[in-house]
Amino acid sequence: MNLELTLPEKPGFLHGLPLIDLLALVMLFPLLTTSLAPQAGAEVELPETNFRLQRVSNPIVVSITGGADPQYWVGKDRVERGALLDAVRLRAEQWQEGGSAAVLLKVDKTAQSYGMDVCYELLREGYRTLWGAKLAQ
């Protein structure tokens, strides 16, 4: 059986098409994964620290923004200061990781006093509280 190639001698553009597909995927992957990453609450500028948090899967994230009138967020839901513990209590009822519910506090570095007040209230309610911070460079 005699097989012959029916394409021209050098089909260069045909060999380059898979490379173009690959480049498109490489460029799209970071764009899609960052937009799909779970973002909880509001943008908060965290203070720096040299300590690392223990790993806790699926903590209840409470974010407190800075400024004269801080905003309180539980997950992606904005709540008023008076309803903060009730919102955390609702999330804690769905906690299935074992032990007392873990609350991750992400407090803006200009609102640390508000974060301490919330932390003390959460500790009095029996929650494990963890503070989020950036690692010092």
Coordinates of N, CA, C and O in Angstrom, one line a residue:
M1 N 0.8 -1.2 0.0 CA 0.0 0.0 0.0 C 0.9 1.2 0.0 O 1.7 1.4 0.9
N2 N 0.6 2.1 -0.9 CA 1.5 3.3 -1.1 C 0.7 4.5 -0.6 O -0.3 4.9 -1.3
L3 N 1.1 5.2 0.5 CA 0.4 6.3 1.0 C 1.1 7.6 0.6 O 2.3 7.7 0.7
E4 N 0.3 8.6 0.2 CA 0.9 9.9 -0.1 C 0.3 11.0 0.7 O -0.8 10.9 1.1
L5 N 1.2 12.0 1.0 CA 0.7 13.2 1.7 C 0.1 14.1 0.7 O 0.7 14.5 -0.3
T6 N -1.2 14.5 0.9 CA -1.9 15.4 0.0 C -1.7 16.9 0.3 O -2.1 17.7 -0.5
L7 N -1.1 17.2 1.5 CA -0.9 18.6 1.8 C 0.3 19.1 1.2 O 1.2 18.4 0.8
P8 N 0.4 20.4 1.1 CA 1.6 21.0 0.5 C 2.8 20.7 1.3 O 2.7 20.2 2.5
E9 N 4.0 20.9 0.8 CA 5.3 20.5 1.5 C 5.4 21.0 2.9 O 5.8 20.3 3.8
K10 N 5.1 22.3 3.1 CA 5.3 22.9 4.5 C 4.0 23.7 4.9 O 3.9 24.9 4.8
P11 N 3.1 22.9 5.5 CA 1.9 23.6 6.0 C 2.2 24.2 7.4 O 1.7 23.8 8.4
G12 N 2.9 25.3 7.5 CA 3.4 25.9 8.7 C 2.2 26.4 9.6 O 2.2 26.2 10.8
F13 N 1.2 27.0 9.0 CA 0.2 27.6 9.8 C -0.7 26.5 10.4 O -1.2 26.7 11.5
L14 N -0.8 25.4 9.8 CA -1.5 24.3 10.4 C -0.8 23.7 11.7 O -1.5 23.3 12.6
H15 N 0.5 23.7 11.7 CA 1.2 23.3 12.9 C 1.2 24.3 14.0 O 1.3 24.0 15.1
G16 N 0.9 25.6 13.6 CA 0.9 26.6 14.6 C -0.5 26.8 15.3 O -0.6 27.4 16.4
L17 N -1.5 26.3 14.8 CA -2.9 26.5 15.4 C -3.0 25.9 16.8 O -3.6 26.5 17.7
P18 N -2.5 24.7 17.0 CA -2.6 24.2 18.4 C -1.8 25.1 19.4 O -2.2 25.2 20.6
L19 N -0.7 25.7 18.9 CA 0.1 26.5 19.8 C -0.7 27.8 20.1 O -0.7 28.3 21.3
I20 N -1.5 28.3 19.2 CA -2.3 29.5 19.4 C -3.4 29.1 20.4 O -3.7 29.9 21.4
D21 N -4.0 28.0 20.3 CA -5.0 27.5 21.3 C -4.4 27.4 22.7 O -5.0 27.8 23.7
L22 N -3.3 26.9 22.8 CA -2.6 26.7 24.1 C -2.3 28.1 24.7 O -2.5 28.3 25.9
L23 N -1.8 29.0 23.9 CA -1.5 30.4 24.4 C -2.8 31.1 24.9 O -2.8 31.7 25.9
A24 N -3.9 30.9 24.2 CA -5.2 31.5 24.6 C -5.6 30.9 25.9 O -6.1 31.6 26.8
L25 N -5.5 29.6 26.1 CA -5.8 29.0 27.4 C -4.9 29.5 28.5 O -5.4 29.7 29.6
V26 N -3.7 29.6 28.3 CA -2.7 30.0 29.3 C -3.1 31.5 29.7 O -3.0 31.8 30.9
M27 N -3.5 32.3 28.8 CA -3.8 33.7 29.1 C -5.2 33.8 29.8 O -5.4 34.6 30.7
L28 N -6.1 32.9 29.5 CA -7.5 32.9 30.1 C -7.5 32.3 31.5 O -8.3 32.7 32.3
F29 N -6.7 31.3 31.7 CA -6.7 30.6 33.0 C -6.6 31.6 34.2 O -7.4 31.5 35.1
P30 N -5.5 32.4 34.3 CA -5.4 33.3 35.4 C -6.6 34.3 35.5 O -7.0 34.7 36.6
L31 N -7.1 34.8 34.4 CA -8.3 35.7 34.4 C -9.5 35.0 35.0 O -10.2 35.6 35.8
L32 N -9.8 33.8 34.7 CA -11.0 33.1 35.1 C -10.8 32.7 36.6 O -11.8 32.7 37.4
T33 N -9.7 32.2 37.0 CA -9.5 31.6 38.3 C -9.5 32.8 39.4 O -10.0 32.5 40.5
T34 N -9.0 33.9 39.1 CA -9.1 35.0 40.1 C -10.5 35.5 40.2 O -10.9 35.9 41.3
S35 N -11.3 35.5 39.2 CA -12.7 36.0 39.3 C -13.5 35.0 40.0 O -14.6 35.3 40.6
L36 N -13.2 33.7 39.9 CA -14.0 32.6 40.6 C -13.5 32.4 42.0 O -14.2 31.6 42.7
A37 N -12.4 32.9 42.4 CA -11.9 32.7 43.8 C -12.9 33.3 44.8 O -13.4 34.4 44.6
P38 N -13.2 32.6 45.9 CA -14.2 33.1 46.8 C -13.7 34.3 47.5 O -12.6 34.3 48.2
Q39 N -14.4 35.4 47.4 CA -14.0 36.7 48.1 C -15.1 36.9 49.1 O -16.3 36.9 48.8
A40 N -14.8 37.1 50.4 CA -15.8 37.3 51.4 C -15.7 38.7 51.9 O -14.7 39.3 52.2
G41 N -16.9 39.3 52.0 CA -17.0 40.6 52.6 C -16.5 41.7 51.8 O -16.7 41.8 50.6
A42 N -15.8 42.7 52.4 CA -15.3 43.9 51.7 C -13.8 43.9 51.7 O -13.1 43.1 52.3
E43 N -13.3 44.8 50.9 CA -11.8 44.9 50.8 C -11.3 45.5 52.1 O -11.7 46.6 52.6
V44 N -10.4 44.8 52.7 CA -9.8 45.2 54.0 C -8.3 45.2 54.0 O -7.7 44.2 53.5
E45 N -7.7 46.3 54.4 CA -6.2 46.3 54.5 C -5.8 45.7 55.8 O -6.0 46.3 56.9
L46 N -5.2 44.5 55.8 CA -4.8 43.8 57.0 C -3.5 44.3 57.5 O -2.6 44.7 56.8
P47 N -3.3 44.3 58.9 CA -2.1 44.6 59.5 C -1.0 43.5 59.2 O -1.4 42.4 58.8
E48 N 0.2 43.8 59.4 CA 1.3 42.8 59.2 C 1.6 42.0 60.5 O 1.4 42.5 61.6
T49 N 2.0 40.8 60.3 CA 2.4 39.9 61.4 C 3.5 38.9 61.0 O 3.7 38.7 59.8
N50 N 4.2 38.3 62.0 CA 5.1 37.3 61.7 C 4.6 35.9 62.0 O 5.3 34.9 61.9
F51 N 3.3 35.8 62.5 CA 2.7 34.6 62.9 C 1.9 34.0 61.8 O 1.3 34.8 61.0
R52 N 1.7 32.7 61.8 CA 0.8 32.1 60.8 C -0.4 31.5 61.5 O -0.3 31.0 62.6
L53 N -1.6 31.6 60.8 CA -2.8 31.0 61.4 C -2.8 29.5 61.3 O -2.2 28.9 60.4
Q54 N -3.5 28.9 62.2 CA -3.7 27.4 62.0 C -4.7 27.2 60.9 O -5.5 28.1 60.6
R55 N -4.7 26.1 60.3 CA -5.6 25.9 59.2 C -7.0 25.5 59.7 O -7.1 24.6 60.5
V56 N -8.0 26.2 59.2 CA -9.4 25.9 59.6 C -10.2 25.9 58.3 O -10.1 26.8 57.5
S57 N -10.9 24.8 58.0 CA -11.6 24.7 56.8 C -13.0 25.4 57.0 O -13.7 25.1 58.0
N58 N -13.3 26.2 56.0 CA -14.6 26.9 56.0 C -14.9 27.7 57.2 O -16.0 27.5 57.8
P59 N -14.1 28.6 57.7 CA -14.5 29.5 58.8 C -15.5 30.5 58.4 O -15.8 30.8 57.3
I60 N -16.2 31.0 59.4 CA -17.2 32.1 59.2 C -16.3 33.4 59.2 O -15.6 33.7 60.1
V61 N -16.4 34.0 58.0 CA -15.5 35.2 57.8 C -16.3 36.5 58.2 O -17.4 36.7 57.6
V62 N -15.7 37.2 59.1 CA -16.3 38.5 59.5 C -15.3 39.6 59.1 O -14.2 39.6 59.6
S63 N -15.7 40.5 58.3 CA -14.8 41.6 57.8 C -15.3 42.9 58.4 O -16.5 43.2 58.4
I64 N -14.4 43.7 58.9 CA -14.7 45.1 59.4 C -13.8 46.1 58.6 O -12.6 46.0 58.7
T65 N -14.5 47.0 57.9 CA -13.7 48.0 57.2 C -13.3 49.1 58.1 O -13.9 49.3 59.2
G66 N -12.4 49.9 57.6 CA -11.9 51.1 58.4 C -12.7 52.3 58.2 O -13.7 52.3 57.4
G67 N -12.3 53.4 58.8 CA -13.0 54.7 58.6 C -13.8 55.1 59.8 O -13.8 54.4 60.9
A68 N -14.4 56.2 59.8 CA -15.1 56.8 60.9 C -16.4 56.0 61.2 O -16.8 55.8 62.3
D69 N -17.0 55.4 60.1 CA -18.2 54.6 60.3 C -17.9 53.2 59.6 O -18.2 53.0 58.5
P70 N -17.4 52.3 60.4 CA -17.0 51.0 59.8 C -18.2 50.2 59.4 O -19.3 50.3 59.9
Q71 N -17.9 49.3 58.4 CA -19.0 48.5 57.9 C -18.6 47.0 58.3 O -17.5 46.6 58.4
Y72 N -19.7 46.3 58.7 CA -19.5 44.9 59.2 C -20.1 44.0 58.1 O -21.2 44.2 57.6
W73 N -19.3 42.9 57.8 CA -19.7 42.0 56.8 C -19.5 40.6 57.4 O -18.5 40.3 58.1
V74 N -20.5 39.7 57.2 CA -20.4 38.3 57.5 C -20.5 37.5 56.2 O -21.5 37.5 55.6
G75 N -19.4 37.0 55.8 CA -19.3 36.4 54.5 C -19.4 37.5 53.5 O -18.7 38.5 53.5
K76 N -20.4 37.4 52.6 CA -20.6 38.5 51.5 C -21.8 39.3 51.9 O -22.2 40.1 51.1
D77 N -22.3 39.2 53.1 CA -23.5 39.9 53.5 C -23.2 41.0 54.4 O -22.5 40.8 55.4
R78 N -23.6 42.3 54.1 CA -23.4 43.4 55.0 C -24.4 43.4 56.1 O -25.6 43.2 55.8
V79 N -24.0 43.5 57.3 CA -24.9 43.5 58.4 C -24.7 44.7 59.3 O -23.6 45.3 59.3
E80 N -25.7 45.1 60.1 CA -25.5 46.2 61.0 C -24.8 45.7 62.2 O -24.8 44.5 62.5
R81 N -24.2 46.6 63.0 CA -23.4 46.2 64.2 C -24.3 45.4 65.2 O -23.8 44.4 65.7
G82 N -25.5 45.8 65.4 CA -26.4 45.1 66.3 C -26.8 43.7 65.9 O -27.1 42.9 66.8
A83 N -26.8 43.5 64.6 CA -27.2 42.2 64.1 C -26.0 41.3 63.8 O -26.2 40.2 63.3
L84 N -24.8 41.7 64.1 CA -23.6 40.9 63.8 C -23.6 39.5 64.5 O -23.4 38.5 63.8
L85 N -23.9 39.5 65.8 CA -23.9 38.2 66.5 C -25.0 37.3 66.0 O -24.8 36.1 65.9
D86 N -26.1 37.8 65.6 CA -27.2 37.0 65.1 C -26.8 36.4 63.8 O -27.1 35.2 63.5
A87 N -26.1 37.2 62.9 CA -25.7 36.7 61.6 C -24.7 35.6 61.8 O -24.7 34.6 61.1
V88 N -23.8 35.8 62.7 CA -22.7 34.7 63.0 C -23.4 33.5 63.6 O -23.1 32.4 63.2
R89 N -24.4 33.7 64.4 CA -25.1 32.6 65.1 C -25.8 31.7 64.0 O -25.8 30.5 64.0
L90 N -26.4 32.4 63.0 CA -27.1 31.7 61.9 C -26.1 30.8 61.1 O -26.3 29.7 60.8
R91 N -24.9 31.4 60.8 CA -23.9 30.6 60.1 C -23.3 29.5 61.0 O -23.0 28.5 60.5
A92 N -23.2 29.7 62.3 CA -22.7 28.7 63.2 C -23.6 27.5 63.3 O -23.1 26.4 63.5
E93 N -24.9 27.7 63.1 CA -25.8 26.6 63.1 C -25.6 25.6 62.0 O -25.9 24.5 62.1
Q94 N -25.0 26.1 60.9 CA -24.7 25.3 59.7 C -23.3 24.7 59.8 O -22.8 24.1 58.8
W95 N -22.5 25.0 60.8 CA -21.1 24.6 61.0 C -21.1 23.1 61.1 O -21.8 22.5 61.9
Q96 N -20.3 22.4 60.2 CA -20.3 20.9 60.2 C -18.8 20.4 60.3 O -18.6 19.3 60.0
E97 N -17.9 21.3 60.8 CA -16.5 20.9 60.8 C -16.1 20.2 62.1 O -15.0 19.8 62.3
G98 N -17.0 20.2 63.1 CA -16.7 19.6 64.4 C -16.2 20.7 65.4 O -15.5 21.6 65.0
G99 N -16.5 20.5 66.6 CA -16.1 21.5 67.6 C -16.9 22.8 67.5 O -17.8 22.9 66.8
S100 N -16.4 23.8 68.3 CA -17.1 25.1 68.2 C -16.8 25.8 66.9 O -15.7 25.6 66.3
A101 N -17.7 26.6 66.4 CA -17.5 27.3 65.1 C -16.3 28.2 65.2 O -16.1 28.9 66.1
A102 N -15.5 28.3 64.1 CA -14.4 29.1 64.0 C -14.8 30.4 63.2 O -15.4 30.3 62.2
V103 N -14.4 31.5 63.7 CA -14.7 32.8 63.1 C -13.4 33.5 62.8 O -12.6 33.7 63.6
L104 N -13.2 33.8 61.5 CA -12.0 34.5 61.0 C -12.3 36.0 60.9 O -13.2 36.4 60.2
L105 N -11.7 36.8 61.7 CA -11.8 38.2 61.7 C -10.9 38.9 60.8 O -9.6 38.7 61.0
K106 N -11.4 39.6 59.8 CA -10.5 40.3 58.9 C -10.8 41.8 59.2 O -11.9 42.3 58.7
V107 N -10.0 42.4 60.0 CA -10.2 43.8 60.4 C -9.2 44.7 59.8 O -8.0 44.5 59.8
D108 N -9.7 45.8 59.2 CA -8.8 46.8 58.6 C -7.9 47.3 59.7 O -8.3 47.4 60.9
K109 N -6.7 47.6 59.3 CA -5.7 48.1 60.3 C -6.0 49.4 61.0 O -5.5 49.7 62.0
T110 N -7.0 50.2 60.4 CA -7.4 51.4 61.1 C -8.6 51.2 62.0 O -9.1 52.1 62.6
A111 N -9.1 49.9 62.0 CA -10.3 49.7 62.8 C -10.1 48.6 63.8 O -11.0 47.8 64.2
Q112 N -8.9 48.5 64.4 CA -8.5 47.4 65.3 C -9.3 47.4 66.6 O -9.7 46.4 67.2
S113 N -9.7 48.6 67.1 CA -10.5 48.7 68.3 C -11.9 48.1 68.1 O -12.4 47.4 69.0
Y114 N -12.5 48.3 66.9 CA -13.8 47.7 66.6 C -13.6 46.2 66.6 O -14.5 45.5 67.0
G115 N -12.5 45.7 66.0 CA -12.3 44.3 65.9 C -12.1 43.7 67.3 O -12.6 42.5 67.5
M116 N -11.5 44.4 68.2 CA -11.3 43.8 69.6 C -12.7 43.7 70.3 O -12.9 42.7 70.9
D117 N -13.5 44.7 70.1 CA -14.9 44.6 70.7 C -15.6 43.4 70.2 O -16.2 42.6 70.9
V118 N -15.6 43.2 68.8 CA -16.3 42.1 68.2 C -15.7 40.8 68.7 O -16.4 39.8 69.0
C119 N -14.3 40.7 68.8 CA -13.6 39.5 69.2 C -14.1 39.1 70.6 O -14.3 37.9 70.9
Y120 N -14.1 40.1 71.5 CA -14.5 39.8 72.9 C -16.0 39.2 73.0 O -16.3 38.3 73.7
E121 N -16.8 39.8 72.2 CA -18.2 39.3 72.1 C -18.3 37.9 71.6 O -19.1 37.1 72.1
L122 N -17.5 37.6 70.5 CA -17.5 36.3 70.0 C -17.0 35.3 71.0 O -17.5 34.1 71.1
L123 N -15.9 35.7 71.7 CA -15.3 34.7 72.6 C -16.3 34.5 73.8 O -16.4 33.3 74.3
R124 N -17.1 35.5 74.2 CA -18.1 35.3 75.2 C -19.2 34.3 74.8 O -19.7 33.6 75.6
E125 N -19.5 34.3 73.5 CA -20.5 33.5 72.9 C -20.0 32.0 72.7 O -20.7 31.1 72.4
G126 N -18.6 31.8 72.9 CA -18.1 30.5 72.8 C -17.5 30.1 71.4 O -17.2 29.0 71.1
Y127 N -17.3 31.1 70.5 CA -16.7 30.9 69.2 C -15.2 30.9 69.3 O -14.6 31.6 70.1
R128 N -14.5 30.1 68.4 CA -13.1 30.3 68.3 C -12.8 31.4 67.3 O -13.4 31.5 66.2
T129 N -12.0 32.4 67.7 CA -11.8 33.5 66.8 C -10.3 33.5 66.4 O -9.4 33.2 67.1
L130 N -10.2 33.8 65.1 CA -8.9 33.9 64.5 C -8.8 35.2 63.8 O -9.7 35.7 63.2
W131 N -7.6 35.9 63.9 CA -7.4 37.2 63.3 C -6.6 37.0 62.0 O -5.6 36.3 62.0
G132 N -7.1 37.6 60.9 CA -6.4 37.6 59.6 C -5.4 38.7 59.6 O -5.7 39.8 60.0
A133 N -4.2 38.5 59.0 CA -3.2 39.5 58.9 C -2.3 39.1 57.7 O -2.3 38.0 57.3
K134 N -1.6 40.1 57.2 CA -0.6 39.8 56.1 C 0.7 39.4 56.8 O 1.0 39.9 57.9
L135 N 1.5 38.6 56.2 CA 2.8 38.2 56.7 C 3.7 39.4 56.4 O 3.7 40.0 55.4
A136 N 4.5 39.7 57.4 CA 5.5 40.8 57.3 C 6.6 40.3 56.3 O 7.0 39.2 56.3
Q137 N 7.0 41.3 55.5 CA 8.0 40.9 54.5 C 9.4 41.1 55.1 O 9.8 42.0 55.7

